[in-house]
């Protein structure tokens, strides 16, 4: 009696794979483990706004992958799914505070501080780019004395 091995369990060995085969557990676990990663790796997500768009405008468009990347940068990427579950995206990030994070069951005080420091940095970045976008830059020759 010959037993076919499903493709996801095939270790490439000419012999049938069994639960005691070296590659069996790895292949099986890799296939059965649910993926909590977004379809786009967070490392490939840019948190820099496109040219001509203020940081605040760009932040308001952040999706789950952007927020996951930002959380990873804050050393709290393990909370990405919590943010997804609570519909926290770019348009909400600036409103986060201690109580909100506790309500989201983020129990680690250290993680809450890291996240809130990240929010503070986002606010600073929004303010800085807003000020810079309103600053008028004059050509040098306008300021030069006329003779």
Tab-separated table of N, CA and C in Angstrom:
chain	number	residue	atom	x	y	z
A	1	UNK	N	0.837	-1.169	0.000
A	1	UNK	CA	0.000	0.000	0.000
A	1	UNK	C	0.884	1.235	0.000
A	2	UNK	N	0.763	2.050	-1.034
A	2	UNK	CA	1.573	3.252	-1.162
A	2	UNK	C	0.766	4.465	-0.717
A	3	UNK	N	1.404	5.303	0.060
A	3	UNK	CA	0.722	6.493	0.555
A	3	UNK	C	1.353	7.727	-0.077
A	4	UNK	N	0.534	8.570	-0.702
A	4	UNK	CA	1.056	9.788	-1.302
A	4	UNK	C	1.306	10.826	-0.225
A	5	UNK	N	2.389	11.564	-0.399
A	5	UNK	CA	2.737	12.628	0.541
A	5	UNK	C	2.234	13.944	-0.043
A	6	UNK	N	1.428	14.703	0.709
A	6	UNK	CA	0.983	15.999	0.198
A	6	UNK	C	2.184	16.879	-0.130
A	7	UNK	N	2.042	17.737	-1.118
A	7	UNK	CA	3.146	18.571	-1.593
A	7	UNK	C	3.773	19.392	-0.471
A	8	UNK	N	2.954	19.907	0.446
A	8	UNK	CA	3.511	20.753	1.499
A	8	UNK	C	4.325	19.968	2.524
A	9	UNK	N	4.212	18.635	2.503
A	9	UNK	CA	5.002	17.804	3.408
A	9	UNK	C	6.187	17.162	2.711
A	10	UNK	N	6.272	17.313	1.404
A	10	UNK	CA	7.328	16.682	0.630
A	10	UNK	C	8.663	17.324	0.971
A	11	UNK	N	9.602	16.526	1.444
A	11	UNK	CA	10.924	17.030	1.803
A	11	UNK	C	11.902	16.903	0.648
A	12	UNK	N	11.458	16.418	-0.456
A	12	UNK	CA	12.329	16.235	-1.600
A	12	UNK	C	13.063	14.899	-1.571
A	13	UNK	N	12.846	14.131	-0.548
A	13	UNK	CA	13.493	12.829	-0.409
A	13	UNK	C	12.778	11.822	-1.309
A	14	UNK	N	13.528	10.896	-1.916
A	14	UNK	CA	12.868	9.885	-2.743
A	14	UNK	C	12.057	8.913	-1.894
A	15	UNK	N	12.305	8.886	-0.577
A	15	UNK	CA	11.574	7.998	0.315
A	15	UNK	C	10.363	8.729	0.864
A	16	UNK	N	9.360	7.956	1.233
A	16	UNK	CA	8.180	8.569	1.843
A	16	UNK	C	8.564	9.246	3.149
A	17	UNK	N	7.972	10.387	3.410
A	17	UNK	CA	8.224	11.121	4.639
A	17	UNK	C	7.311	10.592	5.735
A	18	UNK	N	7.857	10.431	6.907
A	18	UNK	CA	7.068	9.990	8.055
A	18	UNK	C	7.224	11.016	9.169
A	19	UNK	N	6.386	10.941	10.189
A	19	UNK	CA	6.508	11.900	11.288
A	19	UNK	C	7.869	11.893	11.958
A	20	UNK	N	8.636	10.826	11.800
A	20	UNK	CA	9.962	10.786	12.411
A	20	UNK	C	11.056	11.233	11.452
A	21	UNK	N	10.707	11.533	10.207
A	21	UNK	CA	11.691	12.023	9.251
A	21	UNK	C	12.157	13.409	9.677
A	22	UNK	N	13.451	13.721	9.468
A	22	UNK	CA	13.985	15.004	9.927
A	22	UNK	C	13.232	16.223	9.398
A	23	UNK	N	12.850	16.244	8.157
A	23	UNK	CA	12.189	17.416	7.594
A	23	UNK	C	10.698	17.473	7.814
A	24	UNK	N	10.113	16.377	8.320
A	24	UNK	CA	8.662	16.302	8.442
A	24	UNK	C	8.099	17.377	9.359
A	25	UNK	N	8.585	17.463	10.563
A	25	UNK	CA	8.027	18.401	11.548
A	25	UNK	C	8.161	19.835	11.076
A	26	UNK	N	9.300	20.168	10.514
A	26	UNK	CA	9.510	21.533	10.051
A	26	UNK	C	8.539	21.868	8.931
A	27	UNK	N	8.441	20.982	7.935
A	27	UNK	CA	7.543	21.241	6.814
A	27	UNK	C	6.104	21.332	7.278
A	28	UNK	N	5.714	20.408	8.131
A	28	UNK	CA	4.330	20.375	8.601
A	28	UNK	C	4.014	21.618	9.423
A	29	UNK	N	4.908	21.961	10.351
A	29	UNK	CA	4.674	23.133	11.189
A	29	UNK	C	4.649	24.405	10.358
A	30	UNK	N	5.554	24.514	9.405
A	30	UNK	CA	5.591	25.716	8.578
A	30	UNK	C	4.291	25.881	7.813
A	31	UNK	N	3.704	24.757	7.381
A	31	UNK	CA	2.465	24.845	6.624
A	31	UNK	C	1.265	25.157	7.514
A	32	UNK	N	1.237	24.572	8.694
A	32	UNK	CA	0.064	24.698	9.549
A	32	UNK	C	0.064	25.959	10.405
A	33	UNK	N	1.220	26.584	10.593
A	33	UNK	CA	1.306	27.765	11.432
A	33	UNK	C	0.567	28.922	10.772
A	34	UNK	N	-0.383	29.542	11.468
A	34	UNK	CA	-1.074	30.684	10.867
A	34	UNK	C	-0.121	31.861	10.739
A	35	UNK	N	-0.226	32.559	9.659
A	35	UNK	CA	0.639	33.704	9.429
A	35	UNK	C	0.023	34.951	10.032
A	36	UNK	N	0.784	35.622	10.890
A	36	UNK	CA	0.305	36.877	11.459
A	36	UNK	C	0.960	38.055	10.760
A	37	UNK	N	1.772	37.765	9.773
A	37	UNK	CA	2.467	38.830	9.058
A	37	UNK	C	1.572	39.419	7.977
A	38	UNK	N	1.707	40.731	7.751
A	38	UNK	CA	0.964	41.328	6.642
A	38	UNK	C	1.503	40.798	5.320
A	39	UNK	N	0.731	40.950	4.265
A	39	UNK	CA	1.155	40.434	2.969
A	39	UNK	C	2.394	41.158	2.465
A	40	UNK	N	2.573	42.421	2.814
A	40	UNK	CA	3.768	43.166	2.459
A	40	UNK	C	4.654	43.217	3.694
A	41	UNK	N	5.913	42.767	3.595
A	41	UNK	CA	6.774	42.824	4.774
A	41	UNK	C	6.892	44.261	5.280
A	42	UNK	N	6.829	44.433	6.605
A	42	UNK	CA	6.847	45.784	7.157
A	42	UNK	C	8.137	46.514	6.837
A	43	UNK	N	9.231	45.789	6.605
A	43	UNK	CA	10.491	46.449	6.269
A	43	UNK	C	10.428	47.148	4.916
A	44	UNK	N	9.508	46.742	4.056
A	44	UNK	CA	9.387	47.352	2.733
A	44	UNK	C	8.441	48.544	2.721
A	45	UNK	N	7.830	48.860	3.847
A	45	UNK	CA	6.884	49.967	3.932
A	45	UNK	C	7.640	51.234	4.292
A	46	UNK	N	7.483	52.267	3.486
A	46	UNK	CA	8.139	53.543	3.771
A	46	UNK	C	7.252	54.399	4.659
A	47	UNK	N	7.864	55.013	5.655
A	47	UNK	CA	7.137	55.929	6.529
A	47	UNK	C	7.447	57.379	6.179
A	48	UNK	N	8.081	57.582	5.036
A	48	UNK	CA	8.363	58.935	4.554
A	48	UNK	C	7.279	59.357	3.577
A	49	UNK	N	6.775	60.580	3.738
A	49	UNK	CA	5.710	61.028	2.829
A	49	UNK	C	6.233	61.248	1.417
A	50	UNK	N	5.379	61.076	0.437
A	50	UNK	CA	5.771	61.383	-0.940
A	50	UNK	C	6.066	62.879	-1.075
A	51	UNK	N	6.822	63.225	-2.074
A	51	UNK	CA	7.156	64.626	-2.326
A	51	UNK	C	5.872	65.433	-2.496
A	52	UNK	N	5.813	66.570	-1.827
A	52	UNK	CA	4.660	67.454	-1.947
A	52	UNK	C	3.529	67.156	-0.983
A	53	UNK	N	3.682	66.130	-0.149
A	53	UNK	CA	2.642	65.765	0.818
A	53	UNK	C	3.209	65.982	2.216
A	54	UNK	N	2.471	66.694	3.061
A	54	UNK	CA	2.945	66.911	4.427
A	54	UNK	C	2.924	65.591	5.190
A	55	UNK	N	3.734	65.532	6.237
A	55	UNK	CA	3.779	64.306	7.037
A	55	UNK	C	2.419	64.021	7.660
A	56	UNK	N	1.734	65.064	8.132
A	56	UNK	CA	0.418	64.881	8.746
A	56	UNK	C	-0.576	64.290	7.748
A	57	UNK	N	-0.593	64.825	6.529
A	57	UNK	CA	-1.496	64.280	5.503
A	57	UNK	C	-1.170	62.811	5.224
A	58	UNK	N	0.125	62.521	5.116
A	58	UNK	CA	0.558	61.155	4.839
A	58	UNK	C	0.205	60.230	6.001
A	59	UNK	N	0.454	60.682	7.225
A	59	UNK	CA	0.155	59.880	8.412
A	59	UNK	C	-1.314	59.480	8.447
A	60	UNK	N	-2.181	60.380	8.057
A	60	UNK	CA	-3.622	60.087	8.069
A	60	UNK	C	-4.012	58.990	7.082
A	61	UNK	N	-3.132	58.660	6.149
A	61	UNK	CA	-3.420	57.603	5.169
A	61	UNK	C	-2.800	56.262	5.555
A	62	UNK	N	-2.072	56.210	6.660
A	62	UNK	CA	-1.399	54.969	7.042
A	62	UNK	C	-2.393	53.840	7.243
A	63	UNK	N	-2.046	52.677	6.695
A	63	UNK	CA	-2.868	51.478	6.861
A	63	UNK	C	-2.231	50.567	7.914
A	64	UNK	N	-2.732	49.356	8.045
A	64	UNK	CA	-2.215	48.413	9.044
A	64	UNK	C	-0.726	48.132	8.862
A	65	UNK	N	-0.268	48.043	7.615
A	65	UNK	CA	1.141	47.759	7.365
A	65	UNK	C	2.026	48.925	7.798
A	66	UNK	N	1.593	50.156	7.534
A	66	UNK	CA	2.360	51.322	7.985
A	66	UNK	C	2.456	51.337	9.507
A	67	UNK	N	1.325	51.112	10.163
A	67	UNK	CA	1.300	51.119	11.629
A	67	UNK	C	2.178	49.989	12.168
A	68	UNK	N	2.124	48.822	11.534
A	68	UNK	CA	2.983	47.707	11.937
A	68	UNK	C	4.453	48.054	11.810
A	69	UNK	N	4.820	48.724	10.726
A	69	UNK	CA	6.217	49.153	10.531
A	69	UNK	C	6.609	50.149	11.610
A	70	UNK	N	5.723	51.111	11.889
A	70	UNK	CA	5.991	52.111	12.921
A	70	UNK	C	6.157	51.428	14.287
A	71	UNK	N	5.287	50.489	14.608
A	71	UNK	CA	5.404	49.756	15.872
A	71	UNK	C	6.721	48.989	15.938
A	72	UNK	N	7.135	48.405	14.830
A	72	UNK	CA	8.417	47.704	14.780
A	72	UNK	C	9.552	48.675	15.068
A	73	UNK	N	9.485	49.863	14.480
A	73	UNK	CA	10.499	50.885	14.738
A	73	UNK	C	10.505	51.312	16.206
A	74	UNK	N	9.349	51.260	16.856
A	74	UNK	CA	9.227	51.597	18.289
A	74	UNK	C	9.616	50.422	19.181
A	75	UNK	N	10.044	49.316	18.586
A	75	UNK	CA	10.381	48.082	19.314
A	75	UNK	C	9.150	47.443	19.952
A	76	UNK	N	7.993	47.644	19.324
A	76	UNK	CA	6.737	47.060	19.819
A	76	UNK	C	5.965	46.386	18.694
A	77	UNK	N	6.665	45.853	17.715
A	77	UNK	CA	6.018	45.197	16.586
A	77	UNK	C	5.121	44.039	16.990
A	78	UNK	N	5.376	43.457	18.154
A	78	UNK	CA	4.552	42.340	18.630
A	78	UNK	C	3.130	42.785	18.983
A	79	UNK	N	2.876	44.096	19.007
A	79	UNK	CA	1.524	44.600	19.278
A	79	UNK	C	0.764	44.954	17.990
A	80	UNK	N	1.346	44.672	16.841
A	80	UNK	CA	0.719	45.052	15.568
A	80	UNK	C	-0.687	44.475	15.432
A	81	UNK	N	-0.868	43.209	15.783
A	81	UNK	CA	-2.191	42.593	15.647
A	81	UNK	C	-3.206	43.250	16.579
A	82	UNK	N	-2.764	43.675	17.756
A	82	UNK	CA	-3.652	44.381	18.689
A	82	UNK	C	-4.147	45.675	18.051
A	83	UNK	N	-3.256	46.387	17.377
A	83	UNK	CA	-3.643	47.629	16.713
A	83	UNK	C	-4.619	47.342	15.576
A	84	UNK	N	-4.399	46.259	14.845
A	84	UNK	CA	-5.333	45.863	13.783
A	84	UNK	C	-6.692	45.549	14.397
A	85	UNK	N	-6.696	44.770	15.472
A	85	UNK	CA	-7.952	44.372	16.119
A	85	UNK	C	-8.756	45.563	16.634
A	86	UNK	N	-8.065	46.630	17.006
A	86	UNK	CA	-8.738	47.813	17.547
A	86	UNK	C	-8.876	48.933	16.510
A	87	UNK	N	-8.632	48.610	15.239
A	87	UNK	CA	-8.774	49.577	14.138
A	87	UNK	C	-7.953	50.842	14.356
A	88	UNK	N	-6.727	50.681	14.823
A	88	UNK	CA	-5.838	51.823	15.019
A	88	UNK	C	-4.975	51.956	13.773
A	89	UNK	N	-5.247	53.004	13.028
A	89	UNK	CA	-4.475	53.299	11.819
A	89	UNK	C	-3.936	54.718	11.936
A	90	UNK	N	-3.359	55.215	10.882
A	90	UNK	CA	-2.706	56.520	10.933
A	90	UNK	C	-3.585	57.652	11.406
A	91	UNK	N	-4.859	57.614	11.038
A	91	UNK	CA	-5.755	58.711	11.414
A	91	UNK	C	-6.073	58.720	12.906
A	92	UNK	N	-5.716	57.663	13.628
A	92	UNK	CA	-6.007	57.547	15.063
A	92	UNK	C	-4.742	57.649	15.915
A	93	UNK	N	-3.585	57.350	15.353
A	93	UNK	CA	-2.352	57.247	16.136
A	93	UNK	C	-2.081	58.451	17.029
A	94	UNK	N	-2.273	59.651	16.519
A	94	UNK	CA	-1.939	60.849	17.293
A	94	UNK	C	-2.842	61.039	18.501
A	95	UNK	N	-3.956	60.325	18.556
A	95	UNK	CA	-4.895	60.437	19.677
A	95	UNK	C	-4.626	59.415	20.780
A	96	UNK	N	-3.646	58.542	20.599
A	96	UNK	CA	-3.377	57.516	21.607
A	96	UNK	C	-2.832	58.131	22.888
A	97	UNK	N	-3.249	57.563	24.008
A	97	UNK	CA	-2.748	57.971	25.319
A	97	UNK	C	-2.704	56.742	26.221
A	98	UNK	N	-2.172	56.906	27.428
A	98	UNK	CA	-2.022	55.785	28.366
A	98	UNK	C	-3.309	54.981	28.520
A	99	UNK	N	-4.405	55.669	28.785
A	99	UNK	CA	-5.680	54.989	29.031
A	99	UNK	C	-6.099	54.164	27.815
A	100	UNK	N	-5.940	54.732	26.640
A	100	UNK	CA	-6.307	54.014	25.415
A	100	UNK	C	-5.512	52.719	25.298
A	101	UNK	N	-4.212	52.808	25.542
A	101	UNK	CA	-3.362	51.622	25.436
A	101	UNK	C	-3.729	50.584	26.496
A	102	UNK	N	-4.079	51.031	27.693
A	102	UNK	CA	-4.548	50.090	28.725
A	102	UNK	C	-5.858	49.442	28.283
A	103	UNK	N	-6.771	50.244	27.713
A	103	UNK	CA	-8.046	49.701	27.221
A	103	UNK	C	-7.829	48.660	26.122
A	104	UNK	N	-6.718	48.783	25.400
A	104	UNK	CA	-6.373	47.827	24.349
A	104	UNK	C	-5.669	46.598	24.927
A	105	UNK	N	-5.559	46.543	26.257
A	105	UNK	CA	-4.901	45.440	26.973
A	105	UNK	C	-3.406	45.341	26.700
A	106	UNK	N	-2.772	46.482	26.455
A	106	UNK	CA	-1.313	46.507	26.385
A	106	UNK	C	-0.855	46.701	27.826
A	107	UNK	N	-0.532	45.590	28.475
A	107	UNK	CA	-0.302	45.602	29.921
A	107	UNK	C	1.100	46.051	30.314
A	108	UNK	N	2.056	45.919	29.429
A	108	UNK	CA	3.430	46.286	29.754
A	108	UNK	C	3.585	47.804	29.796
A	109	UNK	N	3.976	48.306	30.967
A	109	UNK	CA	4.201	49.746	31.114
A	109	UNK	C	5.310	50.184	30.162
A	110	UNK	N	6.352	49.370	30.051
A	110	UNK	CA	7.457	49.694	29.152
A	110	UNK	C	7.002	49.830	27.708
A	111	UNK	N	6.161	48.911	27.249
A	111	UNK	CA	5.653	48.986	25.879
A	111	UNK	C	4.765	50.212	25.693
A	112	UNK	N	3.948	50.524	26.687
A	112	UNK	CA	3.099	51.721	26.575
A	112	UNK	C	3.959	52.974	26.474
A	113	UNK	N	5.027	53.030	27.248
A	113	UNK	CA	5.921	54.194	27.191
A	113	UNK	C	6.594	54.282	25.824
A	114	UNK	N	7.070	53.146	25.298
A	114	UNK	CA	7.698	53.143	23.967
A	114	UNK	C	6.718	53.639	22.908
A	115	UNK	N	5.494	53.155	22.971
A	115	UNK	CA	4.485	53.551	21.983
A	115	UNK	C	4.166	55.034	22.125
A	116	UNK	N	3.995	55.514	23.353
A	116	UNK	CA	3.676	56.931	23.558
A	116	UNK	C	4.843	57.833	23.172
A	117	UNK	N	6.076	57.381	23.377
A	117	UNK	CA	7.229	58.145	22.890
A	117	UNK	C	7.220	58.200	21.366
A	118	UNK	N	6.817	57.105	20.736
A	118	UNK	CA	6.679	57.093	19.280
A	118	UNK	C	5.600	58.048	18.806
A	119	UNK	N	4.487	58.113	19.544
A	119	UNK	CA	3.403	59.050	19.208
A	119	UNK	C	3.909	60.483	19.343
A	120	UNK	N	4.674	60.735	20.400
A	120	UNK	CA	5.235	62.074	20.612
A	120	UNK	C	6.147	62.465	19.442
A	121	UNK	N	6.949	61.509	18.975
A	121	UNK	CA	7.825	61.756	17.826
A	121	UNK	C	7.004	62.028	16.563
A	122	UNK	N	5.895	61.301	16.388
A	122	UNK	CA	5.019	61.552	15.233
A	122	UNK	C	4.449	62.965	15.296
A	123	UNK	N	3.993	63.379	16.481
A	123	UNK	CA	3.446	64.735	16.642
A	123	UNK	C	4.498	65.784	16.311
A	124	UNK	N	5.718	65.563	16.801
A	124	UNK	CA	6.816	66.495	16.519
A	124	UNK	C	7.078	66.560	15.025
A	125	UNK	N	7.101	65.417	14.381
A	125	UNK	CA	7.341	65.360	12.937
A	125	UNK	C	6.231	66.078	12.172
A	126	UNK	N	4.990	65.910	12.615
A	126	UNK	CA	3.863	66.595	11.965
A	126	UNK	C	4.001	68.103	12.113
A	127	UNK	N	4.356	68.553	13.316
A	127	UNK	CA	4.502	69.986	13.573
A	127	UNK	C	5.668	70.555	12.784
A	128	UNK	N	6.800	69.846	12.785
A	128	UNK	CA	7.989	70.323	12.084
A	128	UNK	C	7.719	70.469	10.594
A	129	UNK	N	7.098	69.482	9.980
A	129	UNK	CA	6.849	69.568	8.541
A	129	UNK	C	5.787	70.611	8.236
A	130	UNK	N	4.865	70.842	9.180
A	130	UNK	CA	3.858	71.884	8.980
A	130	UNK	C	4.524	73.251	8.984
A	131	UNK	N	5.443	73.480	9.938
A	131	UNK	CA	6.161	74.752	10.015
A	131	UNK	C	7.022	74.929	8.780
A	132	UNK	N	7.741	73.881	8.380
A	132	UNK	CA	8.598	73.976	7.202
A	132	UNK	C	7.794	74.237	5.940
A	133	UNK	N	6.614	73.675	5.838
A	133	UNK	CA	5.815	73.872	4.629
A	133	UNK	C	5.264	75.294	4.553
A	134	UNK	N	5.204	75.982	5.693
A	134	UNK	CA	4.709	77.360	5.703
A	134	UNK	C	5.833	78.385	5.654
A	135	UNK	N	7.072	77.939	5.699
A	135	UNK	CA	8.214	78.836	5.645
A	135	UNK	C	8.466	79.218	4.194
A	136	UNK	N	8.635	80.508	3.972
A	136	UNK	CA	8.906	81.005	2.627
A	136	UNK	C	10.413	81.103	2.452
A	137	UNK	N	10.904	80.521	1.406
A	137	UNK	CA	12.324	80.590	1.103
A	137	UNK	C	12.499	81.572	-0.039
A	138	UNK	N	13.291	82.607	0.227
A	138	UNK	CA	13.530	83.633	-0.782
A	138	UNK	C	14.864	83.374	-1.461
A	139	UNK	N	14.955	83.649	-2.758
A	139	UNK	CA	16.239	83.517	-3.447
A	139	UNK	C	17.246	84.500	-2.850
A	140	UNK	N	18.533	84.165	-2.878
A	140	UNK	CA	19.580	85.011	-2.301
A	140	UNK	C	19.607	86.406	-2.907
A	141	UNK	N	19.395	86.509	-4.191
A	141	UNK	CA	19.534	87.808	-4.846
A	141	UNK	C	18.473	88.808	-4.392
A	142	UNK	N	17.381	88.380	-3.828
A	142	UNK	CA	16.356	89.299	-3.332
A	142	UNK	C	16.856	90.003	-2.078
A	143	UNK	N	17.657	89.333	-1.279
A	143	UNK	CA	18.149	89.904	-0.037
A	143	UNK	C	19.427	90.708	-0.228
A	144	UNK	N	20.061	90.567	-1.369
A	144	UNK	CA	21.320	91.278	-1.615
A	144	UNK	C	21.048	92.770	-1.798
A	145	UNK	N	21.917	93.623	-1.229
A	145	UNK	CA	21.716	95.080	-1.392
A	145	UNK	C	21.881	95.480	-2.854
A	146	UNK	N	21.096	96.439	-3.261
A	146	UNK	CA	21.184	96.935	-4.650
A	146	UNK	C	22.111	98.137	-4.686
A	147	UNK	N	22.931	98.222	-5.705
A	147	UNK	CA	23.861	99.352	-5.855
A	147	UNK	C	23.445	100.239	-6.971
